[in-house]
Every structure is written in structure tokens, then in C-alpha cells.
Short mmCIF file of C-alpha atoms in Angstrom, two decimals:
data_model
loop_
_atom_site.label_atom_id
_atom_site.label_comp_id
_atom_site.label_asym_id
_atom_site.label_seq_id
_atom_site.Cartn_x
_atom_site.Cartn_y
_atom_site.Cartn_z
CA MET Z 1 81.77 99.26 120.03
CA SER Z 2 83.63 98.73 123.29
CA ASP Z 3 86.75 100.68 124.04
CA PRO Z 4 89.86 98.65 123.18
CA GLY Z 5 92.01 100.93 125.30
CA PRO Z 6 95.51 102.24 124.78
CA ALA Z 7 97.14 98.84 124.62
CA ALA Z 8 95.10 97.95 121.62
CA GLY Z 9 96.10 101.16 120.02
CA VAL Z 10 92.88 103.13 119.71
CA ALA Z 11 90.52 105.20 121.79
CA PRO Z 12 86.75 105.15 121.56
CA ALA Z 13 85.02 107.47 119.17
CA SER Z 14 82.93 108.86 121.98
CA ALA Z 15 85.81 109.66 124.26
CA GLY Z 16 85.77 113.20 125.52
CA PRO Z 17 88.08 115.39 127.56
CA VAL Z 18 89.62 113.77 130.60
CA GLU Z 19 89.29 116.03 133.61
CA GLU Z 20 88.80 113.75 136.61
CA GLY Z 21 91.47 112.96 139.13
CA ARG Z 22 95.11 113.85 138.78
CA GLY Z 23 95.58 112.51 135.28
CA ARG Z 24 97.45 109.49 133.98
CA ARG Z 25 101.16 108.88 134.25
CA TRP Z 26 103.24 107.48 131.42
CA PRO Z 27 103.30 103.80 132.55
CA ALA Z 28 99.51 103.69 132.04
CA ALA Z 29 99.76 104.99 128.47
CA VAL Z 30 103.04 103.68 127.12
CA GLY Z 31 101.75 100.33 125.81
CA ALA Z 32 100.63 101.63 122.42
CA TRP Z 33 103.75 103.75 121.97
CA LEU Z 34 106.05 100.86 122.83
CA GLY Z 35 104.03 98.55 120.59
CA ILE Z 36 104.63 100.78 117.55
CA GLY Z 37 108.31 101.22 118.44
CA THR Z 38 108.96 97.49 118.72
CA ALA Z 39 106.85 96.28 115.78
CA PRO Z 40 108.56 93.92 113.26
CA ALA Z 41 107.89 96.54 110.59
CA THR Z 42 111.01 98.35 111.82
CA LEU Z 43 113.11 95.32 110.82
CA VAL Z 44 111.59 95.35 107.35
CA LEU Z 45 112.15 99.09 107.06
CA GLY Z 46 115.80 98.85 108.11
CA ALA Z 47 116.49 95.98 105.71
CA ALA Z 48 114.84 97.87 102.86
CA MET Z 49 116.92 100.97 103.62
CA ALA Z 50 120.15 98.98 103.59
CA GLY Z 51 119.07 97.30 100.36
CA ARG Z 52 118.45 100.68 98.74
CA HIS Z 53 121.93 101.88 99.71
CA GLY Z 54 123.59 98.57 98.96
CA GLY Z 55 125.17 98.57 102.41
CA ALA Z 56 125.22 100.56 105.62
CA VAL Z 57 122.65 103.32 106.04
CA PRO Z 58 123.84 106.98 106.23
CA VAL Z 59 123.52 108.16 109.80
CA ALA Z 60 122.44 111.66 108.74
CA GLY Z 61 119.14 110.39 107.37
CA LEU Z 62 118.41 108.49 110.58
CA LEU Z 63 119.15 111.55 112.70
CA VAL Z 64 116.99 113.86 110.60
CA GLY Z 65 114.21 111.30 110.45
CA GLY Z 66 114.37 110.66 114.18
CA ALA Z 67 114.22 114.38 114.95
CA LEU Z 68 111.19 114.87 112.71
CA MET Z 69 109.50 111.84 114.27
CA VAL Z 70 109.97 113.40 117.70
CA ALA Z 71 108.61 116.75 116.50
CA LEU Z 72 105.47 115.20 114.99
CA LEU Z 73 104.75 112.92 117.94
CA TRP Z 74 105.41 115.63 120.51
CA GLY Z 75 103.53 118.41 118.73
CA GLN Z 76 100.41 116.34 118.08
CA GLY Z 77 100.64 114.37 121.32
CA ARG Z 78 100.46 117.52 123.43
CA ILE Z 79 96.87 117.99 122.30
CA GLY Z 80 95.86 115.00 124.43
CA LEU Z 81 97.49 116.27 127.65
CA ARG Z 82 95.28 117.44 130.48
CA ARG Z 83 94.30 121.06 130.50
CA PRO Z 84 95.87 123.59 130.58
CA LEU Z 85 98.79 121.76 128.92
CA GLY Z 86 96.53 120.39 126.17
CA ASP Z 87 92.90 119.83 125.20
CA GLY Z 88 92.55 116.66 127.25
CA GLY Z 89 90.69 114.74 124.53
CA THR Z 90 91.21 112.12 121.85
CA LEU Z 91 91.62 113.10 118.20
CA THR Z 92 87.98 112.25 117.52
CA ALA Z 93 86.85 114.43 120.42
CA VAL Z 94 88.93 117.49 119.51
CA LEU Z 95 88.73 117.44 115.70
CA PRO Z 96 85.44 119.40 115.50
CA ALA Z 97 87.19 122.24 117.33
CA TYR Z 98 90.05 122.25 114.80
CA LEU Z 99 88.64 121.21 111.41
CA GLY Z 100 85.51 121.88 109.40
CA ARG Z 101 83.18 119.10 108.27
CA VAL Z 102 84.68 118.71 104.79
CA SER Z 103 88.22 118.53 106.19
CA ARG Z 104 87.13 115.92 108.74
CA LEU Z 105 85.54 113.77 106.04
CA LEU Z 106 88.66 114.03 103.87
CA LEU Z 107 90.86 113.09 106.80
CA ALA Z 108 88.63 110.12 107.66
CA ALA Z 109 88.95 108.86 104.09
CA VAL Z 110 92.75 109.12 104.14
CA LEU Z 111 92.93 107.40 107.53
CA ALA Z 112 90.66 104.58 106.34
CA VAL Z 113 92.89 103.89 103.33
CA SER Z 114 95.97 104.09 105.54
CA MET Z 115 94.59 101.58 108.02
CA VAL Z 116 93.71 99.13 105.25
CA GLY Z 117 97.27 99.42 103.96
CA TRP Z 118 98.81 98.90 107.39
CA ASN Z 119 96.53 95.93 107.96
CA GLY Z 120 97.71 94.39 104.69
CA PHE Z 121 101.33 95.08 105.59
CA ASN Z 122 101.24 93.52 109.06
CA VAL Z 123 99.05 90.54 108.16
CA GLY Z 124 101.12 89.93 105.02
CA LEU Z 125 104.35 89.86 107.03
CA GLY Z 126 102.99 87.73 109.86
CA GLY Z 127 100.97 85.52 107.53
CA ALA Z 128 104.03 84.68 105.44
CA SER Z 129 105.81 83.61 108.62
CA LEU Z 130 102.81 81.56 109.69
CA ALA Z 131 102.73 79.82 106.30
CA ALA Z 132 106.45 79.07 106.53
CA LEU Z 133 106.02 77.79 110.09
CA THR Z 134 103.15 75.44 109.24
CA HIS Z 135 104.25 74.57 105.67
CA LEU Z 136 100.89 75.74 104.34
CA PRO Z 137 100.36 77.39 100.93
CA GLY Z 138 101.46 81.01 100.89
CA TRP Z 139 97.94 82.49 100.81
CA VAL Z 140 96.65 80.39 103.71
CA GLY Z 141 98.90 81.99 106.34
CA PRO Z 142 97.64 85.56 105.79
CA ALA Z 143 94.04 84.33 105.54
CA LEU Z 144 94.23 82.47 108.86
CA LEU Z 145 95.97 85.36 110.60
CA GLU Z 146 93.41 87.86 109.28
CA VAL Z 147 90.56 85.71 110.59
CA ALA Z 148 92.24 85.57 114.01
CA VAL Z 149 92.76 89.35 114.05
CA LEU Z 150 89.12 89.96 113.14
CA ALA Z 151 87.90 87.51 115.78
CA VAL Z 152 89.88 89.26 118.52
CA SER Z 153 88.70 92.64 117.21
CA TRP Z 154 85.11 91.50 117.76
CA ALA Z 155 85.91 90.06 121.20
CA PRO Z 156 85.75 92.03 124.48
CA ALA Z 157 88.36 94.76 124.79
CA ARG Z 158 90.07 93.08 127.75
CA LEU Z 159 91.13 90.14 125.58
CA GLY Z 160 92.56 92.46 122.93
CA ASN Z 161 94.56 94.37 125.53
CA ARG Z 162 96.08 91.19 126.98
CA ILE Z 163 97.01 89.87 123.55
CA ALA Z 164 98.54 93.24 122.66
CA VAL Z 165 100.83 93.06 125.70
CA LEU Z 166 101.90 89.50 124.85
CA THR Z 167 102.64 90.30 121.22
CA THR Z 168 104.58 93.44 122.12
CA LEU Z 169 106.84 91.29 124.28
CA SER Z 170 107.26 88.92 121.34
CA ALA Z 171 108.34 91.85 119.17
CA VAL Z 172 110.99 92.83 121.73
CA VAL Z 173 112.27 89.25 121.75
CA LEU Z 174 112.38 89.24 117.95
CA VAL Z 175 114.60 92.33 117.75
CA GLY Z 176 116.87 90.93 120.46
CA TRP Z 177 116.98 87.64 118.55
CA CYS Z 178 118.16 89.40 115.41
CA LEU Z 179 120.87 91.28 117.27
CA THR Z 180 122.27 88.18 118.99
CA VAL Z 181 121.62 85.21 116.68
CA LEU Z 182 122.20 87.07 113.40
CA PRO Z 183 124.75 89.78 114.21
CA PRO Z 184 125.78 91.98 111.26
CA PRO Z 185 129.27 91.53 109.80
CA GLY Z 186 129.89 95.27 110.10
CA ALA Z 187 128.36 98.50 111.32
CA PRO Z 188 124.81 98.97 109.95
CA VAL Z 189 125.33 102.74 109.69
CA ARG Z 190 128.04 104.91 108.17
CA LEU Z 191 129.06 108.49 108.80
CA ALA Z 192 127.84 110.12 105.62
CA ALA Z 193 125.56 112.90 104.48
CA GLY Z 194 122.42 112.26 102.47
CA GLY Z 195 119.82 109.67 103.27
CA LEU Z 196 116.93 112.17 103.33
CA ALA Z 197 114.80 109.55 101.58
CA ASP Z 198 115.41 107.41 104.68
CA ALA Z 199 114.19 110.31 106.82
CA ALA Z 200 111.02 110.42 104.71
CA ALA Z 201 110.46 106.69 105.27
CA LEU Z 202 110.85 107.13 109.03
CA ILE Z 203 108.28 109.92 108.97
CA GLY Z 204 105.96 107.62 107.07
CA TYR Z 205 106.42 104.90 109.66
CA VAL Z 206 104.88 107.07 112.40
CA ALA Z 207 102.63 109.17 110.14
CA VAL Z 208 99.30 107.61 111.11
CA PHE Z 209 100.22 107.11 114.75
CA ALA Z 210 101.52 110.68 115.04
CA LEU Z 211 98.32 112.13 113.65
CA ARG Z 212 96.30 110.08 116.12
CA ALA Z 213 98.75 110.75 118.98
CA PRO Z 214 96.09 112.47 121.14
CA ASP Z 215 94.32 109.09 121.33
CA PHE Z 216 97.37 107.68 123.10
CA SER Z 217 98.37 110.71 125.18
CA VAL Z 218 94.87 111.61 126.36
CA GLY Z 219 94.72 112.43 130.05
CA LEU Z 220 98.48 112.42 130.64
CA ALA Z 221 99.26 114.79 133.49
CA ARG Z 222 102.60 116.28 132.45
CA GLY Z 223 104.78 116.95 129.47
CA ARG Z 224 107.36 114.68 131.09
CA ASP Z 225 104.95 111.75 130.77
CA LEU Z 226 104.55 112.46 127.05
CA ALA Z 227 108.34 112.68 126.70
CA TRP Z 228 108.68 109.17 128.16
CA CYS Z 229 106.10 107.84 125.70
CA VAL Z 230 107.78 109.49 122.71
CA GLY Z 231 111.20 108.25 123.79
CA LEU Z 232 109.97 104.69 124.27
CA LEU Z 233 108.68 104.71 120.70
CA ILE Z 234 111.62 106.42 118.99
CA GLY Z 235 114.40 104.49 120.75
CA PRO Z 236 113.16 100.94 120.03
CA ALA Z 237 112.07 101.93 116.50
CA LEU Z 238 115.53 103.18 115.55
CA LEU Z 239 117.09 100.14 117.19
CA GLY Z 240 114.80 97.91 115.12
CA VAL Z 241 115.78 99.77 111.95
CA LEU Z 242 119.46 99.21 112.75
CA ALA Z 243 118.78 95.52 113.43
CA GLY Z 244 117.00 95.24 110.07
CA ALA Z 245 119.90 96.93 108.30
CA GLY Z 246 122.22 94.46 109.98
CA LEU Z 247 120.11 91.58 108.71
CA TRP Z 248 120.50 92.87 105.16
CA LEU Z 249 124.27 93.23 105.61
CA ARG Z 250 124.45 89.61 106.70
CA THR Z 251 122.15 88.09 104.06
CA GLY Z 252 121.71 90.62 101.25
CA SER Z 253 117.92 90.20 101.45
CA ALA Z 254 115.20 92.64 102.50
CA ASP Z 255 112.66 89.82 102.94
CA VAL Z 256 112.74 89.46 106.71
CA VAL Z 257 110.72 86.24 106.72
CA ALA Z 258 113.01 84.54 104.21
CA LEU Z 259 116.25 85.69 105.75
CA LEU Z 260 115.29 84.74 109.30
CA ALA Z 261 114.30 81.28 108.12
CA ALA Z 262 117.48 80.84 106.12
CA GLY Z 263 119.96 82.42 108.45
CA SER Z 264 119.14 81.50 112.03
CA GLY Z 265 119.16 77.71 111.93
CA LEU Z 266 116.10 77.90 114.15
CA ALA Z 267 113.57 78.93 111.52
CA ALA Z 268 110.51 77.73 113.44
CA TYR Z 269 111.22 80.00 116.41
CA ALA Z 270 112.06 82.98 114.21
CA ASN Z 271 108.87 82.63 112.19
CA LEU Z 272 106.82 82.15 115.34
CA PHE Z 273 108.20 85.41 116.77
CA VAL Z 274 107.28 87.29 113.57
CA ALA Z 275 103.77 85.79 113.33
CA VAL Z 276 103.00 86.64 116.96
CA ALA Z 277 104.75 90.00 117.03
CA VAL Z 278 102.65 91.58 114.25
CA PHE Z 279 99.34 90.73 115.92
CA ALA Z 280 99.07 93.85 118.09
CA ALA Z 281 99.83 96.17 115.18
CA ALA Z 282 97.31 94.36 112.97
CA LEU Z 283 94.70 94.54 115.73
CA THR Z 284 95.21 98.28 115.93
CA THR Z 285 94.36 98.68 112.26
CA THR Z 286 90.93 97.06 112.54
CA TYR Z 287 89.94 99.35 115.41
CA SER Z 288 91.32 102.57 113.94
CA GLY Z 289 90.18 101.66 110.43
CA ALA Z 290 86.66 101.07 111.70
CA LEU Z 291 86.62 104.46 113.41
CA ALA Z 292 87.74 106.11 110.18
CA ILE Z 293 85.09 104.31 108.12
CA ARG Z 294 82.40 105.29 110.59
CA GLY Z 295 83.65 108.86 110.36
CA LEU Z 296 82.66 108.68 106.69
CA ALA Z 297 79.47 106.66 107.23
CA PRO Z 298 78.31 106.86 110.88
CA ARG Z 299 75.46 104.40 110.32
CA VAL Z 300 77.80 101.54 109.42
CA PRO Z 301 77.98 99.12 112.40
CA ALA Z 302 81.39 98.85 114.05
CA ARG Z 303 81.77 95.15 113.29
CA THR Z 304 80.86 95.69 109.65
CA ALA Z 305 83.49 98.40 109.38
CA MET Z 306 86.07 96.09 110.96
CA LEU Z 307 85.11 93.37 108.49
CA ALA Z 308 85.66 95.78 105.59
CA VAL Z 309 89.14 96.63 106.85
CA ALA Z 310 89.96 92.94 107.33
CA VAL Z 311 88.73 91.86 103.89
CA LEU Z 312 90.52 94.62 101.98
CA GLY Z 313 93.63 94.28 104.11
CA GLY Z 314 93.56 90.52 103.68
CA LEU Z 315 93.65 90.87 99.91
CA LEU Z 316 96.74 93.08 100.21
CA ALA Z 317 98.28 90.61 102.66
CA VAL Z 318 97.89 87.68 100.27
CA ALA Z 319 99.59 89.81 97.60
CA ARG Z 320 102.54 90.34 100.06
CA PHE Z 321 102.02 94.07 100.36
CA ASP Z 322 104.72 94.07 103.04
CA ARG Z 323 107.35 93.83 100.30
CA LEU Z 324 106.44 97.38 99.22
CA VAL Z 325 107.38 98.93 102.53
CA LEU Z 326 109.44 101.89 101.28
CA PRO Z 327 106.97 103.15 98.63
CA TRP Z 328 104.11 102.69 101.10
CA LEU Z 329 105.79 104.58 103.93
CA THR Z 330 106.91 107.35 101.59
CA LEU Z 331 103.32 107.79 100.39
CA LEU Z 332 102.04 107.93 103.99
CA ALA Z 333 104.75 110.45 104.84
CA ALA Z 334 103.50 112.61 101.97
CA ALA Z 335 99.78 112.43 102.73
CA LEU Z 336 99.39 112.63 106.51
CA PRO Z 337 101.99 114.52 108.57
CA VAL Z 338 101.27 117.87 106.86
CA LEU Z 339 98.04 118.20 108.88
CA ALA Z 340 99.98 117.92 112.14
CA VAL Z 341 101.81 121.17 111.33
CA PRO Z 342 98.83 123.57 111.44
CA MET Z 343 97.01 121.52 114.11
CA ALA Z 344 99.97 121.54 116.50
CA THR Z 345 100.57 125.23 115.78
CA GLU Z 346 96.93 126.09 116.52
CA ALA Z 347 97.00 123.99 119.69
CA ALA Z 348 100.12 125.81 120.89
CA ALA Z 349 98.46 129.17 120.19
CA ARG Z 350 95.42 128.16 122.24
CA ARG Z 351 97.65 127.17 125.15
CA ARG Z 352 99.06 130.71 125.06
CA GLY Z 353 95.56 132.12 125.43
CA ARG Z 354 94.78 132.91 121.79
CA ALA Z 355 91.19 132.68 120.57
CA PRO Z 356 90.40 129.27 118.98
CA ARG Z 357 90.33 129.19 115.19
CA SER Z 358 89.53 126.43 112.72
CA VAL Z 359 92.47 125.19 110.66
CA PRO Z 360 91.77 126.12 107.02
CA ALA Z 361 91.98 123.31 104.49
CA TRP Z 362 94.43 125.30 102.36
CA CYS Z 363 97.04 124.96 105.11
CA TRP Z 364 97.31 121.19 104.67
CA VAL Z 365 95.45 119.91 101.59
CA PRO Z 366 97.67 121.60 98.94
CA PRO Z 367 100.88 120.47 100.72
CA ALA Z 368 99.52 116.92 100.90
CA LEU Z 369 98.59 116.93 97.21
CA LEU Z 370 101.99 118.35 96.27
CA ALA Z 371 103.84 115.78 98.35
CA VAL Z 372 101.78 112.88 96.99
CA ALA Z 373 102.25 114.07 93.40
CA CYS Z 374 106.00 114.41 93.88
CA THR Z 375 106.12 110.98 95.51
CA LEU Z 376 104.35 109.40 92.54
CA ALA Z 377 106.81 111.23 90.27
CA GLY Z 378 109.72 109.62 92.10
CA VAL Z 379 110.95 112.65 94.08
CA GLY Z 380 112.54 111.19 97.21
CA LEU Z 381 112.26 114.39 99.22
CA ALA Z 382 108.53 114.77 98.52
CA PRO Z 383 107.38 114.36 102.18
CA LEU Z 384 109.88 116.96 103.35
CA LEU Z 385 108.68 119.36 100.63
CA GLY Z 386 105.12 118.86 101.82
CA LEU Z 387 106.07 119.58 105.43
CA ALA Z 388 107.99 122.69 104.38
CA LEU Z 389 105.05 124.03 102.36
CA ALA Z 390 102.65 123.28 105.25
CA GLY Z 391 104.96 125.24 107.54
CA LEU Z 392 105.02 128.23 105.19
CA LEU Z 393 101.26 128.24 104.68
CA THR Z 394 100.64 127.86 108.42
CA ALA Z 395 102.99 130.74 109.18
CA GLY Z 396 101.14 132.90 106.64
CA TRP Z 397 97.78 131.94 108.12
CA ARG Z 398 98.86 132.75 111.66
CA ARG Z 399 100.41 136.06 110.58
CA HIS Z 400 97.17 137.01 108.82
CA GLN Z 401 95.18 136.29 111.99
CA ARG Z 402 97.13 138.74 114.13
#
């Protein structure tokens, strides 16, 4: 499979450490980060948060969630920096040095399921807009969009990169559209404590990307370059969440497609922005999902793996999986970020000259299982409990190694 490059949101499975030259600067790597930060999913997330609170979102939850997003992205992203600041490799390249075979297979399985879910989310959202734009039956829009995503996934990487840039610009226009054409009647946030469930949803939003952050920071020359990338994801993402909350305040609906069509007076343009804006994010899922599937079954051809992601994701899209954004993000926040805690800790220890050690499965698997179980039981703080337990177990592991 050809390398889709950072703009498409994934690095090749064969990518190794980057040592040549002086390293990349942030403008060469920021495309994927900005694409995640500006995705229409932030509008859906913000509207769902406001709907859960019945009004403005507590600012405390956004601040806590934003801080944890930064910590996850920064801690895991440093692994991709050029040596001696990091390992200088993609996640696929460095994982054998951090995890055993069983842990790598388990992680690949979780990532594959996550990519199918994200594919269904993005194609469901964009497909609904496409159906509304063309007045086609509801299932036709997602089906057509999924076919287009798969076709571009199979095309040369250069085409995917160019489309990713175009659709990222469309996402920026969409958020600006919401802020200007559909301004909220009041402030979308309120000074209040609580909102930790919102923090968990924000963690879930970046969970997969944060874990794969070395793919998008690989070869960066300085920590300052990584800081720019993290900032250009966090800033637009929080702005998009606020815009989505404002949309709910104006319309009382968390269905972004429906409320844009009903509230703007220019439904065709609004739906076009949504349909185009999700394309880059959906394209990312076919690439990353294929890598995860091939991590489980290396003999599966890349195009076959992409087809599997597209078919399963398409079924979720037709079922409008995007309407389940909060439960989905909370589940991702429970299952994935816990691994970043021991991995980032081990990477930091290696940068200080400590002998390399494999991350034991008991540092992240039990916290993930606990967080997922609590999530299914309806505990809103489940992802934060998982992160806390991962921190305690990692601290115990490191103390035992001294």
C-alpha cells in the first residue's frame, strides 16, 4: 500500500525512524492535526453536550478535558520526535520496542474496531447531509459517500492528500458559517463546576489520534514544532465544540444536519459543507483501519482490509451511528488513552537514559477493562477512573524497576 502521508492522516506500516536531514518543521506535519481539530464531529459533540445539560456547557469540564487532551497528545506525540527528543518513528515502527506480541495484537484489534466506528460516524454524518442535499433516500447518501471514500483510498496517495486539504478547508468554513449565520442567543458556556462527563467525551474525541500521535509527529525536529501541532488541534476543536453548543442553544436540536438545514435558510450550502468536510476524516479511517486489520492478519491485502472497514462502517453509517456520539466517545475514552500513560512514561524514562523496558500488559489492560465496564454501567467518570488506575499501576511498575 502506498503511503497516504500526514495529510491523509496515517503513516505507512513500514515507516521507520527518521534520521536524515534536519527534521521536519510543524508546517509540514500540521495537516492531520488541523484536520482532526476542525472536523464537523466537534459541532456534533458540542451540540450533544449542550443537549445533555439542557443549556450552556460548564466551563470546568471543557478546561479539564482540554488539559487532558493536551497531556495525551503531547506525551504520546513526543515519541515521534527526532532523537534524542524522541524515538523518531511511527507508532507501528516503535511498538515492538514498547509492547509484547500479545499486547500488540490486542491493541490492533481495539484500533480496528475504533476505526470502523469512526468511519461509520463520519460517513453517517456526511451521508445524511448528502441525502438532504440531493433529496435521495436516507440510506443512499451514506452508501454513495462510502463508495467515494473507498475509491479515493484505493487511488494514489497524492490524490488523497489533495482532497484532505480541500475538505479541511471546508470544515473551517463550516465552523465559521455556524458562528456567523447561526449565532447563539446566549453564551454557550457557563461558569460552573462539574461537567467531568464532558471532559471524558473530549478525551474520547482524540483517543485514537492521541494513541497514534507518533504517526503524525514523526521526524519533527523540536518540541516547539509539536506544541504548534497540538495547539492547532486543541484550539479549533474547542472552538467547534462551542459552536456546536451554540447551535443547540439556538435550535434545541443535537442533529447538526437537521438544524443546519432548518435554521440557516441556505440549507444546500450548509449540507454541502458538511458532506465535503467529513471526507478527510472518513478517509483517515480506511487507511488506519486497514493498518490495524493487517496488524491482526498481515496476509490480508491492503485493499481488502480497506474494503472491510468501508463495508462495516457503511452499515453503521446507514444506521446513523453519528447520533450516538457521546456514548461512542465515552467508550473510546475508556478503552484507548490508558495505554498512552505507561507508553509516554517509558518513553520519557528512555530519554533520560534509562534502560529500555517493555510495558507490561497489566499497566493498561486492567484499567481499560475497568473503564469500559464502568462506562457500560453508566458511570460518567469511567474514563478518568481508568486513567487514574493506569497512572497508579505505571507508578508502581516504575518504582519496582528501580
